[in-house]
Coordinates of C-alpha atoms and ligand atoms in Angstrom, one line a residue:
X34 CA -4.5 -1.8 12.9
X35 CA -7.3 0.2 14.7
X36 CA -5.7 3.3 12.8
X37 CA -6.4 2.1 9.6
X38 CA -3.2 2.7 8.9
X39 CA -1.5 -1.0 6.5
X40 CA 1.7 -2.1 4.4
X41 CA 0.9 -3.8 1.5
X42 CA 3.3 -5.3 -1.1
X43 CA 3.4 -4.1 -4.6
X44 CA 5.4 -5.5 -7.4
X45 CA 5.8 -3.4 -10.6
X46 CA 5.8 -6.7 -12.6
X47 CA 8.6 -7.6 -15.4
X48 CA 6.3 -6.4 -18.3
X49 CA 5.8 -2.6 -16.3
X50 CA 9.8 -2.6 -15.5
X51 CA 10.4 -3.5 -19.8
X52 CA 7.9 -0.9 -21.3
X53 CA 9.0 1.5 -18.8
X54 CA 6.3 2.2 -16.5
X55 CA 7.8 2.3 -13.1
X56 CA 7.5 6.2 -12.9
X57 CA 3.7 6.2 -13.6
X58 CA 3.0 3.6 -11.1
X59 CA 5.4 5.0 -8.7
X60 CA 3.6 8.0 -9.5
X61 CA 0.0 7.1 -8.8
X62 CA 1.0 5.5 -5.9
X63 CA 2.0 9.0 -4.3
X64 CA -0.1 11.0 -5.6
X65 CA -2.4 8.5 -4.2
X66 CA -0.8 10.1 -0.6
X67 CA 0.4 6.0 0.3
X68 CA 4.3 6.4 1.5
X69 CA 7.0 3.9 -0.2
X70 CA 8.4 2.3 2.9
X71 CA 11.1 -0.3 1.5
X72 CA 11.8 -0.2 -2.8
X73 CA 14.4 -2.7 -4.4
X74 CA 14.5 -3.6 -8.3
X75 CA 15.5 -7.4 -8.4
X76 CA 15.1 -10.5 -10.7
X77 CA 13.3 -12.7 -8.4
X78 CA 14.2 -16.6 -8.4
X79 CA 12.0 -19.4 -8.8
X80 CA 11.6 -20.3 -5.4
X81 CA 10.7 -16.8 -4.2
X82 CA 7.5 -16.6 -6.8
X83 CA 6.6 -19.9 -6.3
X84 CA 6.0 -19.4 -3.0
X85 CA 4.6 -15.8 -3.6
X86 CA 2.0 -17.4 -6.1
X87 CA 1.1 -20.5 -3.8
X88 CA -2.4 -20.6 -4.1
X89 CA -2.1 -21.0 -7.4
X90 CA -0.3 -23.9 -7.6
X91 CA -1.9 -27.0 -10.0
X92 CA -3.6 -24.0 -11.9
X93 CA -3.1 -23.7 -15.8
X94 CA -1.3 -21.0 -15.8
X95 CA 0.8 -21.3 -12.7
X96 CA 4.3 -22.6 -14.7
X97 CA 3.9 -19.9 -17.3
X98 CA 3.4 -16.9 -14.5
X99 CA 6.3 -18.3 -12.7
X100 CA 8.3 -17.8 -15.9
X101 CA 7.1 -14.6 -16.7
X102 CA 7.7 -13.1 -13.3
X103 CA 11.2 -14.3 -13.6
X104 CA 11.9 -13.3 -16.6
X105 CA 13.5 -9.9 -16.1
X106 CA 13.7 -7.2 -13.3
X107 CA 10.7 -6.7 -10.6
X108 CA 10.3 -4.0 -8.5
X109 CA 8.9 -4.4 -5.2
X110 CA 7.9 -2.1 -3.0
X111 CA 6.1 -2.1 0.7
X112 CA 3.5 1.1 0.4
X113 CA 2.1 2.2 3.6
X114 CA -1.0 4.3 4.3
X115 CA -4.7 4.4 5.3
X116 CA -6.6 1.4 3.8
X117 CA -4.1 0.9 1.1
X118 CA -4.6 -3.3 0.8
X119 CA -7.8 -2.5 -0.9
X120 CA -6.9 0.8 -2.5
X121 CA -4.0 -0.2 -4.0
X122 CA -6.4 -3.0 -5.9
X123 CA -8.8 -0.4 -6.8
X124 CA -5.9 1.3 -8.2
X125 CA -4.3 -1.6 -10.0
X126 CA -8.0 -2.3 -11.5
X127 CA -9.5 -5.6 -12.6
X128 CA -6.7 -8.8 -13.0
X129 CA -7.5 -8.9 -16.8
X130 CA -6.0 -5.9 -18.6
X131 CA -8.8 -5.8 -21.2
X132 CA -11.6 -6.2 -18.8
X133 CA -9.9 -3.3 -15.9
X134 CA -11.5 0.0 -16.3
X135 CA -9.9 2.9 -17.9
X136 CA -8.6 5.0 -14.9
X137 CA -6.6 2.0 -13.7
X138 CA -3.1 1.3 -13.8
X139 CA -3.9 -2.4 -15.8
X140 CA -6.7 -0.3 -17.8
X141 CA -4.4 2.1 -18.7
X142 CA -1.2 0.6 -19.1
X143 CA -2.3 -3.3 -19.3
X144 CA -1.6 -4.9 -22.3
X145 CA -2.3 -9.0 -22.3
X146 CA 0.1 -10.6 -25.1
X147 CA -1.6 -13.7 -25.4
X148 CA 0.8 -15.5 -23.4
X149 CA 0.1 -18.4 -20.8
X150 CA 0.7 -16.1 -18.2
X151 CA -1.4 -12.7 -18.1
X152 CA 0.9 -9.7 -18.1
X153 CA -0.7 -7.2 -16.2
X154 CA 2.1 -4.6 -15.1
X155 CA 1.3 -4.6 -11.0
X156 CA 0.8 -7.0 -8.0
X157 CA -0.8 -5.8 -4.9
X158 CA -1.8 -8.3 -2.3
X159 CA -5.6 -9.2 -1.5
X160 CA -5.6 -9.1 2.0
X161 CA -3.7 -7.7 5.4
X162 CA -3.1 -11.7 5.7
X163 CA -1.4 -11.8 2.6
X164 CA 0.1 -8.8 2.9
X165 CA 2.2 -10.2 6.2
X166 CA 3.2 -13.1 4.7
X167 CA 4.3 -11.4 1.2
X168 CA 6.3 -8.9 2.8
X169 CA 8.1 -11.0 4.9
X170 CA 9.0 -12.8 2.2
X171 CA 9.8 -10.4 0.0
X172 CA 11.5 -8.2 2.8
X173 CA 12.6 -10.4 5.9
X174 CA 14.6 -7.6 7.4
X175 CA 11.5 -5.4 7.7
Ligands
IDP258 P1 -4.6 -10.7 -9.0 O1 -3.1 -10.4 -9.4 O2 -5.5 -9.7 -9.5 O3 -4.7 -10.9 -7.5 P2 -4.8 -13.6 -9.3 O4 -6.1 -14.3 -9.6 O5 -4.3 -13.7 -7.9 O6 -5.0 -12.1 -9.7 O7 -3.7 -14.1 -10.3 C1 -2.4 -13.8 -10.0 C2 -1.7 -13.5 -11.4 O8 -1.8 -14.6 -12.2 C3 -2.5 -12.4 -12.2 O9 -2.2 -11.1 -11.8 C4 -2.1 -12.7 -13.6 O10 -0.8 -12.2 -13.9 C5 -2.0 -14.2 -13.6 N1 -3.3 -14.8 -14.0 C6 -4.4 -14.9 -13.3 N2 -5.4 -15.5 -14.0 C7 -4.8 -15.9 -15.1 C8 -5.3 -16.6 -16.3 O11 -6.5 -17.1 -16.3 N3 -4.4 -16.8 -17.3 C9 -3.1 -16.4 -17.2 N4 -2.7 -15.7 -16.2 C10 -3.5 -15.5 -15.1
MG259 MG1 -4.0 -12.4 -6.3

């Protein structure tokens, strides 16, 4: 949009939702000034991440971050305002929680457990392409 003006797709991942960090993420996300547009807490089937997490299929890791993403509540959220695909990643920080600066949501509230699957409290997506397609299928009605 000419505007500047995006919608990107953020989960607050099952590892945020069980140590209780929705607020704070919530919370940097509007102070931040971005606009929560759609919000629904949900365990998300297998079919649903898969797809989400398609270009990662055949990777090491892929089965174990399916798991984990199912393995309790997500929330996901469509967050609206200027620029926010590549904010929100500033935001969320680096995708290894002990390599994403302090000052970031995975630098501050990251913690990796040495699972196959790196827990890392927050999704945003990459691009205003893969912000269409996650939202769509995250949110078809929207
Ligand atoms: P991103 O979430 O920062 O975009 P991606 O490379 O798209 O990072 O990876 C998607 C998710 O897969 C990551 O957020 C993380 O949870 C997990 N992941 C990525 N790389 C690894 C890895 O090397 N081992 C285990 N899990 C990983
Ligand atoms: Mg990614």
């Amino acid at each position: 949009m000419s505007s500047g003006i995006e919608r990107t797709l953020v989960l607050i991942k099952p590892d945020g939702v069980r140590r209780g960090q929705v607020g704070q993420v919530l919370g940097r996300i509007e102070a931040k000034g971005f606009t929560l547009v759609r919000m629904d807490l949900r365990t998300a089937d297998k079919a649903l991440l898969e797809e989400h997490y398609a270009e990662h299929v055949g990777k090491g890791f892929f089965a174990g971050l399916v798991e984990f993403m199912g393995s309790g509540p997500v929330v996901a959220a469509v967050v609206e305002g200027h620029q926010v695909i590549s904010t929100f990643r500033v935001l969320a920080g680096a995708t290894d929680p002990a390599k994403a600066a302090p000052g970031s949501i995975r630098g501050d509230l990251g913690r990796d457990w040495g699972t196959p699957a790196q827990q890392n409290v927050v999704h945003g997506s990459d691009s205003p392409q893969s912000a269409a397609r996650e939202i769509a299928l995250w949110f078809p009605s929207l």
